[in-house]
Coordinates of C-alpha atoms in Angstrom, one line a residue:
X1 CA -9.2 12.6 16.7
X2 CA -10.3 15.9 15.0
X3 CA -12.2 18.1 17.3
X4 CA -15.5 18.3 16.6
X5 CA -15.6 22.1 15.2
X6 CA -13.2 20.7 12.6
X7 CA -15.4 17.3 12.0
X8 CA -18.5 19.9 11.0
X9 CA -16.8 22.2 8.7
X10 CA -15.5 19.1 6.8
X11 CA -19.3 17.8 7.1
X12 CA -20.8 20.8 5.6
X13 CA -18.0 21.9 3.2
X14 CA -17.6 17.7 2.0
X15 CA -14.1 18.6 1.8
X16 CA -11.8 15.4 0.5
X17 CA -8.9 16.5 2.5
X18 CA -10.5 14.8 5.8
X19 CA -12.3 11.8 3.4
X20 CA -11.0 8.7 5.9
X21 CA -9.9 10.7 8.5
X22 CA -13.2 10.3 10.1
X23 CA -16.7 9.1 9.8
X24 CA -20.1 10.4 10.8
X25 CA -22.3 8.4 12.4
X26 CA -26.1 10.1 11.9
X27 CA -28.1 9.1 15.2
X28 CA -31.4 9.8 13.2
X29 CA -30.7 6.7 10.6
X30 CA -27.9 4.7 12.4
X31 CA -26.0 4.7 9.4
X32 CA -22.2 6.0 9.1
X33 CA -20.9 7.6 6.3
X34 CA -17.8 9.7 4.9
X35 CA -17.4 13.2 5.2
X36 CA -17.8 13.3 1.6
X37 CA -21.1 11.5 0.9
X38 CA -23.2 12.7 -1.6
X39 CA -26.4 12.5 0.3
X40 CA -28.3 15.3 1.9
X41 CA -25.8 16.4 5.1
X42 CA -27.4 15.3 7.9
X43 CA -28.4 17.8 10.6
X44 CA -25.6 19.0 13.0
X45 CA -27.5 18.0 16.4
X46 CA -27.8 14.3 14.0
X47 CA -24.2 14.0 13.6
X48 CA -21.7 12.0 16.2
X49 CA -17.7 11.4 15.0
X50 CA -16.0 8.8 15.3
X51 CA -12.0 8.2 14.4
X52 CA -12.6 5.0 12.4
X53 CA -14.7 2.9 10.6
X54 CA -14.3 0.2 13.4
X55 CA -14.9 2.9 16.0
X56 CA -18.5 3.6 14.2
X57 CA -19.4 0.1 13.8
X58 CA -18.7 -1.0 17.9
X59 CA -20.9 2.0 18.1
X60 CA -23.1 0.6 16.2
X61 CA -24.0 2.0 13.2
X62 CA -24.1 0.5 9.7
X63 CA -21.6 1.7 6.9
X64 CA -23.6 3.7 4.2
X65 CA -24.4 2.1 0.9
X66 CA -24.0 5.3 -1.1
X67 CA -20.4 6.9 -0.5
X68 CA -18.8 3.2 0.7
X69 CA -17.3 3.6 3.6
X70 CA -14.6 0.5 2.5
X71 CA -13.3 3.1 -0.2
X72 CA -12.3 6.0 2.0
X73 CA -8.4 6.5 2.2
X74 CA -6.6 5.0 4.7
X75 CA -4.3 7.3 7.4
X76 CA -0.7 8.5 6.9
X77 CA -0.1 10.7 10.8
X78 CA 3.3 11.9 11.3
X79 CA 3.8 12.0 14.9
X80 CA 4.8 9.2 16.8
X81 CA 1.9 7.3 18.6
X82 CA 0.0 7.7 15.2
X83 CA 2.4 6.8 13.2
X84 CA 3.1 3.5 14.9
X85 CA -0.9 3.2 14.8
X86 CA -1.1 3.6 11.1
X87 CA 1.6 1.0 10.5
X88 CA -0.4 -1.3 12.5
X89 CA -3.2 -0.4 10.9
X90 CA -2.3 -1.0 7.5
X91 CA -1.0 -4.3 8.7
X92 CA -4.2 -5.0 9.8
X93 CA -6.3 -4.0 6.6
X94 CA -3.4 -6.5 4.6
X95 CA -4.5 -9.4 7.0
X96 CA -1.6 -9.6 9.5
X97 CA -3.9 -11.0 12.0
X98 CA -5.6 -13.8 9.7
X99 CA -2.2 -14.8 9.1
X100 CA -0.2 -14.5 11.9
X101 CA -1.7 -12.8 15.3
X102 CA -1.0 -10.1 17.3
X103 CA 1.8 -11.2 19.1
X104 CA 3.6 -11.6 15.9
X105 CA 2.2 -7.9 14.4
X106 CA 3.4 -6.6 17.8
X107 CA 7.0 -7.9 17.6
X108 CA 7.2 -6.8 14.0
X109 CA 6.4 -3.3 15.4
X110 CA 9.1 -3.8 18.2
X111 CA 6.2 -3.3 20.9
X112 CA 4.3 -5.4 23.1
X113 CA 0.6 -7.2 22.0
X114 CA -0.5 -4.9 25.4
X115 CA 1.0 -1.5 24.5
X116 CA -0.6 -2.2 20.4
X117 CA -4.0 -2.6 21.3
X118 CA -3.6 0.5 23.9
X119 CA -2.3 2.6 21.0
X120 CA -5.0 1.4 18.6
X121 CA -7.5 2.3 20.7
X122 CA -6.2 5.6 21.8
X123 CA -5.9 6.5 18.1
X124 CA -8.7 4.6 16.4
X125 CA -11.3 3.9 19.5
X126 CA -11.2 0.5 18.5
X127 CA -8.9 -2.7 19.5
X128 CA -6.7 -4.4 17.2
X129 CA -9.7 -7.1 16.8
X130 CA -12.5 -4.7 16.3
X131 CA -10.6 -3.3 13.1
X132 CA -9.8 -6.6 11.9
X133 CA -13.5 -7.6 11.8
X134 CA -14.3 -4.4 10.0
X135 CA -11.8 -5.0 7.5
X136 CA -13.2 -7.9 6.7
X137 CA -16.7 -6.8 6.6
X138 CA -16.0 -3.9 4.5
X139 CA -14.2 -5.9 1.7
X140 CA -17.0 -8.4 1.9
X141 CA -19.1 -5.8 1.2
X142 CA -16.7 -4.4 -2.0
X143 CA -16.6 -8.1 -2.6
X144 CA -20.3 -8.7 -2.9
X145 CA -20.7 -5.2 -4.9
X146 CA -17.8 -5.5 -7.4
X147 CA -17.4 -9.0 -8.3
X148 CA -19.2 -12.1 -9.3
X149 CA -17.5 -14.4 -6.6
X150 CA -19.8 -17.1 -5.0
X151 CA -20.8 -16.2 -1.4
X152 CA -18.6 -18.8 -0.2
X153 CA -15.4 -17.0 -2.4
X154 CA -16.5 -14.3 -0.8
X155 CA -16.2 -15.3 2.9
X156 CA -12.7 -16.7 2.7
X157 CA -11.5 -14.1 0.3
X158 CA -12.4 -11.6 3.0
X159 CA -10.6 -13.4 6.0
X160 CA -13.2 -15.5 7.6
X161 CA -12.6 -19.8 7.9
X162 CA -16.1 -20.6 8.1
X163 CA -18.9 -19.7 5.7
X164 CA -21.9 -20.5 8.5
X165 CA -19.7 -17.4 10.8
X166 CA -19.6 -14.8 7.7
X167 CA -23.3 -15.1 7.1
X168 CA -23.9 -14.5 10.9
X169 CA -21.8 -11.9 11.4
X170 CA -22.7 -10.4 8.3
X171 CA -26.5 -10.4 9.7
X172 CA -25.7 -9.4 13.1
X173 CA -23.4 -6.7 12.1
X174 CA -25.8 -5.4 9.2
X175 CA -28.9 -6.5 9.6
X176 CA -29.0 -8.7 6.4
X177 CA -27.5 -11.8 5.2
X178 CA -24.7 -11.4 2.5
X179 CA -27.5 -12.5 -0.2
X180 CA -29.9 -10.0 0.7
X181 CA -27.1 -7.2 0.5
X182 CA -25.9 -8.3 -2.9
X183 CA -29.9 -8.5 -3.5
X184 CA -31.1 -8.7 -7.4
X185 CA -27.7 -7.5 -8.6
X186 CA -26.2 -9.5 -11.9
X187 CA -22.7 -9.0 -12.9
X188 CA -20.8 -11.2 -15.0
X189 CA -18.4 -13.6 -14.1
X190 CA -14.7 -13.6 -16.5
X191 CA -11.6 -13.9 -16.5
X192 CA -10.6 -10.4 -14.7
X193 CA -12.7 -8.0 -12.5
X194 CA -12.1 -4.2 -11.3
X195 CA -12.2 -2.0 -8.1
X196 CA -12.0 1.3 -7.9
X197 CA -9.7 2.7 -5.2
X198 CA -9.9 6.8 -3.9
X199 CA -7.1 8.4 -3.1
X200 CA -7.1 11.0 -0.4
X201 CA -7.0 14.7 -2.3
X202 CA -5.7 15.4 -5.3
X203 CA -4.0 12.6 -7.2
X204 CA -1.1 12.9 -9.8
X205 CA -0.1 9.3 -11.6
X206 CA 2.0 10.8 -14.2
X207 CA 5.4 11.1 -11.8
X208 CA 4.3 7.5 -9.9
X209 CA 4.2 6.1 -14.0
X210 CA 7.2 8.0 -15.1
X211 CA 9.1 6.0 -12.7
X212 CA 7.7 2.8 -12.8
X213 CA 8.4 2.8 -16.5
X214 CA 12.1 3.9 -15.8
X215 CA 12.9 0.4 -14.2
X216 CA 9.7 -1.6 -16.0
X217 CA 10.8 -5.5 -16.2
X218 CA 10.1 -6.6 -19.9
X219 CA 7.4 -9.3 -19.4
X220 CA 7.0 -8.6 -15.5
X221 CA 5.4 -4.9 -15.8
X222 CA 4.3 -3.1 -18.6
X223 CA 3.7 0.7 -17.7
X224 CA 2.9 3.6 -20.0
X225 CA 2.1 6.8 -19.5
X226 CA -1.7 6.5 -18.3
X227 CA -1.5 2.7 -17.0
X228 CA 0.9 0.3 -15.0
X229 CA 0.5 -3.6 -15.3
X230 CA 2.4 -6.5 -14.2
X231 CA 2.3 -10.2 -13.3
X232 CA 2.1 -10.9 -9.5
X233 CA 2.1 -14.1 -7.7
X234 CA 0.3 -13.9 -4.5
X235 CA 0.3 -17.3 -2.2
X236 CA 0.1 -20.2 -5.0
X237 CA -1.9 -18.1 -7.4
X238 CA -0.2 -16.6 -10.4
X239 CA -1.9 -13.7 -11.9
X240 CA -1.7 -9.9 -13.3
X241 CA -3.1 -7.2 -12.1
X242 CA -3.4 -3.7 -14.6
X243 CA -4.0 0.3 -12.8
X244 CA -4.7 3.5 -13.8
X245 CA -6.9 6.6 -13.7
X246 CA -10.8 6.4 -13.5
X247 CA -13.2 9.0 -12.6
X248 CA -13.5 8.1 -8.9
X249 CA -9.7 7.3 -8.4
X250 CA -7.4 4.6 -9.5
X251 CA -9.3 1.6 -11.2
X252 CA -7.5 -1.6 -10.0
X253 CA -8.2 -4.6 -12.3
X254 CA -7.0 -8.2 -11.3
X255 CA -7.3 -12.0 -13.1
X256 CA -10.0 -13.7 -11.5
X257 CA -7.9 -16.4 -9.9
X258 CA -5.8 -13.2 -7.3
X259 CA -9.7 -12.5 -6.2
X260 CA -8.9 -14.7 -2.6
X261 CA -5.9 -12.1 -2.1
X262 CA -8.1 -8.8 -2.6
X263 CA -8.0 -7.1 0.7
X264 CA -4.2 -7.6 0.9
X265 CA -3.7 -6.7 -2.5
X266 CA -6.1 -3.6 -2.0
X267 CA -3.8 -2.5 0.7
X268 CA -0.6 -3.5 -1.1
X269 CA -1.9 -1.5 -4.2
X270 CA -2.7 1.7 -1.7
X271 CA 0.9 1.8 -0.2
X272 CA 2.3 1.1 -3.5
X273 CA 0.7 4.4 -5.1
X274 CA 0.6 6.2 -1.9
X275 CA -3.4 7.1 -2.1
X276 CA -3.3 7.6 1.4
X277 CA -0.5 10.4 1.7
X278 CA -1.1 13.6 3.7
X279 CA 0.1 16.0 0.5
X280 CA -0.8 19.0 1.7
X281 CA 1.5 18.3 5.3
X282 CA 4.1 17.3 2.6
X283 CA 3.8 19.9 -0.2
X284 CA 4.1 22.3 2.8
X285 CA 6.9 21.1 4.6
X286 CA 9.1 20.5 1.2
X287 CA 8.1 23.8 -0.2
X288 CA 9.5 25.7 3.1
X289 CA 12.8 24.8 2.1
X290 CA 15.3 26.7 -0.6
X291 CA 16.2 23.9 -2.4
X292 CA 13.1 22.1 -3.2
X293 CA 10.8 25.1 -3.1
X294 CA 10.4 25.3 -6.9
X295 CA 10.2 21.8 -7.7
X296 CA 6.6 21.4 -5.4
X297 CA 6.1 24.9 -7.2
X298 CA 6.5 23.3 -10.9
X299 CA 4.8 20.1 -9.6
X300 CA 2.9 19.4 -6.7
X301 CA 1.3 16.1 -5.5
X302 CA 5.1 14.3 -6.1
X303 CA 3.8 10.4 -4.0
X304 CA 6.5 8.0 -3.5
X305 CA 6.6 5.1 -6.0
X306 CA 5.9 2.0 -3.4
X307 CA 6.1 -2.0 -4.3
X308 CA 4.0 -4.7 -4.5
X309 CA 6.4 -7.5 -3.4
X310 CA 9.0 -6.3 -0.4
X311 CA 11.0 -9.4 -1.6
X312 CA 11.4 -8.3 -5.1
X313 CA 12.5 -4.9 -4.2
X314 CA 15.0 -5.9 -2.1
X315 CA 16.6 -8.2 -4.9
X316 CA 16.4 -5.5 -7.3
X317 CA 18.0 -2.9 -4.9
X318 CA 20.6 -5.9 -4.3
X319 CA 21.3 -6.1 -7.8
X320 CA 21.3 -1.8 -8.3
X321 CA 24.1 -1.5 -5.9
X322 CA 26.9 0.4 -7.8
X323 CA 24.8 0.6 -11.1
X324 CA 22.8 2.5 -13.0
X325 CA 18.8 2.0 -13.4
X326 CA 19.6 0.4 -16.8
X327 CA 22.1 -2.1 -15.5
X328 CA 20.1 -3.0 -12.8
X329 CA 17.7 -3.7 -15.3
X330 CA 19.9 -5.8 -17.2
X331 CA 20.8 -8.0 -14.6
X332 CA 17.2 -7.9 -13.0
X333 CA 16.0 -8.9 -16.5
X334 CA 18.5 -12.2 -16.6
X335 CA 17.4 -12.9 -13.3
X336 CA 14.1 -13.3 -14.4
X337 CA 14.8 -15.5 -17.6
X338 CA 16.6 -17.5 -15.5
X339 CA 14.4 -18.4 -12.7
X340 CA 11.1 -16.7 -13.1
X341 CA 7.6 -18.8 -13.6
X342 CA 5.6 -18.1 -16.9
X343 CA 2.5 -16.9 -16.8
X344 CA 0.3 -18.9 -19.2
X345 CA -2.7 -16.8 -19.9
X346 CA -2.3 -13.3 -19.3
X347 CA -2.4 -9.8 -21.7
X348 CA -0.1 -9.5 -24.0
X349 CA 3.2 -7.9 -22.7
X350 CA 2.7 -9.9 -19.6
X351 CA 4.3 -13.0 -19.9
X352 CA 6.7 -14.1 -16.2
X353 CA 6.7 -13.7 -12.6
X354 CA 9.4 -12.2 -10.5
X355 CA 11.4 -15.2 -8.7
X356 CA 10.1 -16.0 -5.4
X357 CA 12.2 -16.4 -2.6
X358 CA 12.0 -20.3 -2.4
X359 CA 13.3 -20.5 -5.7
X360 CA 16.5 -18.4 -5.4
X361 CA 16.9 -19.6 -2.1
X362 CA 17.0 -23.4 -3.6
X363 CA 19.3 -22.3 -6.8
X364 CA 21.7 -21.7 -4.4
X365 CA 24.6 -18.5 -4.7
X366 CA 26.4 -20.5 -7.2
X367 CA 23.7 -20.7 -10.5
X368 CA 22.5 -17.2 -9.1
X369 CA 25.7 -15.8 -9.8
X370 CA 25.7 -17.1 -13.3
X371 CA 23.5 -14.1 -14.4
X372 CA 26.9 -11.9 -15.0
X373 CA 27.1 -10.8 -11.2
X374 CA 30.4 -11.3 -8.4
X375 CA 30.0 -14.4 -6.1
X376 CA 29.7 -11.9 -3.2
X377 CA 26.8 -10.3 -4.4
X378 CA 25.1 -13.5 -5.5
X379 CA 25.7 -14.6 -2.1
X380 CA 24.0 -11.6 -1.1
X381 CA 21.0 -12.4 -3.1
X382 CA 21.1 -15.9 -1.4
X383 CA 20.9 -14.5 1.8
X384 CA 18.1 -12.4 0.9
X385 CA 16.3 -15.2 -0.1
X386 CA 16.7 -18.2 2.4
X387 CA 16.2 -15.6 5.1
X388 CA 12.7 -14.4 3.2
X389 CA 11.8 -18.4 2.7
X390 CA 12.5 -18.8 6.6
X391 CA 10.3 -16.3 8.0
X392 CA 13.2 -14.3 9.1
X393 CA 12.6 -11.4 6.4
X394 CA 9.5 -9.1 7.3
X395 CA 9.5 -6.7 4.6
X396 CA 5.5 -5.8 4.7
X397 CA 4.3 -2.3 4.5
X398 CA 4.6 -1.2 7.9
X399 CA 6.9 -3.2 9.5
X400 CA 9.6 -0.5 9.2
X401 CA 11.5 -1.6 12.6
X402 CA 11.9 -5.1 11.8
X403 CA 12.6 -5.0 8.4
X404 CA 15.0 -2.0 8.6
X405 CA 16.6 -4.7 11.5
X406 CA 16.3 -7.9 9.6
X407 CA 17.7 -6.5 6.3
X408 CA 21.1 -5.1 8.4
X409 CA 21.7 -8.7 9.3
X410 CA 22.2 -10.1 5.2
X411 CA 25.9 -9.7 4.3
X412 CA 26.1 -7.3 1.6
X413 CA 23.3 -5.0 2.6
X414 CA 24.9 -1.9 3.3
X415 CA 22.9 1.8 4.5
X416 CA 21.8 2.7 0.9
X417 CA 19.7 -0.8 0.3
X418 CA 18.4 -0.5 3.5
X419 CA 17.4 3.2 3.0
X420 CA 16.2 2.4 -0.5
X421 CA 14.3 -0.6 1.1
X422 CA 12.4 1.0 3.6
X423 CA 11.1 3.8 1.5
X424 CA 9.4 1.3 -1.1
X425 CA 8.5 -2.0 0.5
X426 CA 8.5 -0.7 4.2
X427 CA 6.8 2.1 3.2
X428 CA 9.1 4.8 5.6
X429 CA 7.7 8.2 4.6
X430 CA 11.7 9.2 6.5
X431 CA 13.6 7.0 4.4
X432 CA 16.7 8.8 2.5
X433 CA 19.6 6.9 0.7
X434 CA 21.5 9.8 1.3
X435 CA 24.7 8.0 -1.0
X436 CA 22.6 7.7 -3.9
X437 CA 24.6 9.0 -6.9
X438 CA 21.8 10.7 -8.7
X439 CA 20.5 12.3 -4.9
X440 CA 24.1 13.5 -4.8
X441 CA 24.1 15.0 -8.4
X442 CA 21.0 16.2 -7.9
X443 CA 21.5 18.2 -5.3
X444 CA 25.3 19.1 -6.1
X445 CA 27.1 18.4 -2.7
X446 CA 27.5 15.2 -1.0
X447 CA 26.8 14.2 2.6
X448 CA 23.4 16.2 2.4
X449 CA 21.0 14.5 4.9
X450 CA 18.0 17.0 4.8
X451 CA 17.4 16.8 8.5
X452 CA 15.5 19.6 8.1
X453 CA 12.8 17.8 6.3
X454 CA 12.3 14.9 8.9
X455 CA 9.5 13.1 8.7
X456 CA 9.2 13.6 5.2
X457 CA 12.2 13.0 3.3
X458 CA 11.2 9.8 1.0
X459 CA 9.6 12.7 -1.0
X460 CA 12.7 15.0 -0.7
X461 CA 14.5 11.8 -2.6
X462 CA 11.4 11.4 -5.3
X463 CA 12.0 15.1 -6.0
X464 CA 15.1 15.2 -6.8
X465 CA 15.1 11.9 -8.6
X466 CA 12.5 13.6 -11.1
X467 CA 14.7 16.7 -10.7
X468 CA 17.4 14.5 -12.2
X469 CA 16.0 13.0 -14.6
X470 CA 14.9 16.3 -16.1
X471 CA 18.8 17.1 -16.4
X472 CA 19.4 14.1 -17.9
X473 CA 21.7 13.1 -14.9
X474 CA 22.6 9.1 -14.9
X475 CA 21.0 7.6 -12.3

């Protein structure tokens, strides 16, 4: 937690730079708000901090209606304890507990249930629980604000199983029933609707969209230079999703039918553009160092390029071993043709899903390989993909230790896939796939593990990516 000098100065100045990092509970109106609501700053004697949304709510106050407390950024700490928080906390925010409990988010962190809900409440003031049931409060809440869903949508979108406990938590927790707090409001029901999603600090899409359209799967993504889109397939639901730049942040729309799936694809959609990134800890860092000073010079704000599906990206690393982005493609794109689901209705552009795991898995190595690609590699891929159909394959954001574990167990997975892995699915701001030929070329020397820039060198490896590209090096 900030101390409380800090907490004020961020109050009074409504500086973004600490939006999420805590919230201000006001004692004379029991409501909590961001550091950077628009409303008249309450008094300083008013104020009381607290180090999460969760924290505020046991205290209990009520989130503010004006600067939405469910849109803040989420929390990206570099030392240890609050590092292992935030991965548990973004697990938490995705749903990990709806879906599988705490002993099993615990063991994905390679800790113990006990020692979690110590660290969460060290670093948030709130226990693993708590957060979950503000989670889901707060995206009922962007639920009942942003969409036309039906109450009952509504309630199990957000992570509750019973309608009759949403409306009475929803009235003990805020003092009105989820009717009341969506009150007179009319928006129309189609086939798509939008959320808008704030980044913490200044935000730059163009490098995140520059790569994305680099490896862009015709008929899985589209991406251009001011928007990203792709077909998605979350559950049993097949669906698109489309982002880019609004005037509050990055405008997320989705097809109706991926509504049930918002608050983990909200998360997924965070990690994947990296809104909640400490830049200025980065910037600073990287641009202490000779050789990357005057790239953050010529662009600052560089994010790491996340993913949306952990499965997908470790296929498509699978298939980039020893190849260039455009062959990878290639093969990626036969892949696809091969064994990917069409989407019936979508925009145009948009017209087949990525492969899930149960359908490579039951193709077996044999018609995999088929695609133009050596029987040890498309046993590689088969691997992949029975172990991801068998539970055996964590490759959530967060779930660094377990993935970077699982993934060294596949046959064929050698230390650049599992770099490569963990920087975009895992979502390891230290991952570096130090034998990357365009890293190497980049930088001029091989063997270059830029110790110096621990914990931060995923952005090191963006960098010089761009840097490359620039030259016109193949990567």
């Amino acid at each position: 937690m900030l101390d409380t000098e800090t907490c004020h100065a961020a109050c009074d100045a409504k500086d973004r730079r600490f939006d999420g990092r805590f919230y201000v509970g006001v004692t004379s109106t029991g409501i909590y708000c961001r550091c950077i609501c628009s409303a008249r700053t309450p008094k300083r004697e008013n104020r009381t901090f607290w180090p999460s949304a969760a924290a505020a709510e046991a205290a209990g106050f009520r989130p503010c209606l004006l600067c939405r407390p469910e849109r803040a950024p989420g929390l990206a700490p570099i030392d240890g304890p609050a590092r292992l928080a935030a991965q548990a906390y973004v697990r938490i925010e995705a749903g990990a507990l709806e879906e599988h409990g705490l002993e099993t988010l615990a063991d994905d962190l390679g800790i113990t249930s006990r020692h979690l809900r110590r660290v969460m409440n060290a670093q948030f003031g709130a226990s693993p629980i708590e957060i979950a049931q503000t989670g889901r409060l707060l995206a009922a809440r962007r639920l009942l604000n942003e969409t036309a869903l039906s109450i009952t949508e509504i309630a199990f979108a957000s992570g509750f199983r019973s309608l009759r406990r949403f409306n009475a938590t929803m009235k003990d927790r805020y003092g009105a029933s989820p009717s009341q707090m969506r009150g007179r409001k009319t928006l129309t029901r189609g086939e798509s609707f939008t959320v808008s999603l704030s980044p913490r600090g200044d935000y730059n899409i163009a490098p995140m969209l520059d790569f994305l359209r680099m490896r862009a799967l015709p008929g899985v993504e589209l991406a251009t230079k001011s928007k990203y889109a792709r077909v998605l397939k979350m559950g049993e639901a097949l669906g698109w999703l489309e982002i880019g730049m609004g005037p509050k942040g990055l405008m997320l729309t989705l097809s109706e039918n991926l509504a049930p799936h918002l608050r983990p694809l909200v998360a997924n959609v965070r990690g994947a553009f990296d809104l909640d990134a400490e830049m200025t800890a980065v910037d600073a860092l990287l641009s202490g160092d000779a050789e990357l000073k005057e790239d953050v010079k010529r662009e600052p704000g560089v994010r790491v390029p996340g993913a949306l599906d952990g499965f997908e990206t470790a296929i498509r690393a699978v298939l980039g071993q020893q190849v260039t982005v455009a062959g990878a493609r290639t093969l990626t794109e036969r892949l696809v043709t091969q064994f990917g689901a069409p989407l019936e209705r979508g925009p145009e552009g948009l017209s087949r899903a990525f492969p899930d795991a149960a359908q490579l898995a039951n193709a077996g190595a044999e018609a995999i390989a088929k695609i133009g690609l050596p029987r040890k590699r498309a046993e590689t891929l088969h691997h992949l993909a029975v172990a991801s159909s068998e539970g055996r394959l964590p490759l959530a954001r967060g779930a660094i230790a377990a993935g970077r574990a699982a993934l060294a167990q596949i046959p064929g997975i050698g230390p650049w896939t599992i770099e490569y892995v963990a920087m975009r699915a895992l979502g390891d701001p230290d991952a570096y796939p130090a034998t990357d030929i365009a890293l190497i070329n980049a930088l001029g020397r091989k063997g270059e593990t830029l110790d110096q820039l621990k914990p931060w060198r995923a952005y090191a490896a963006v960098r010089l990516w761009r840097r490359a590209a620039r030259k016109g090096v193949r990567t």
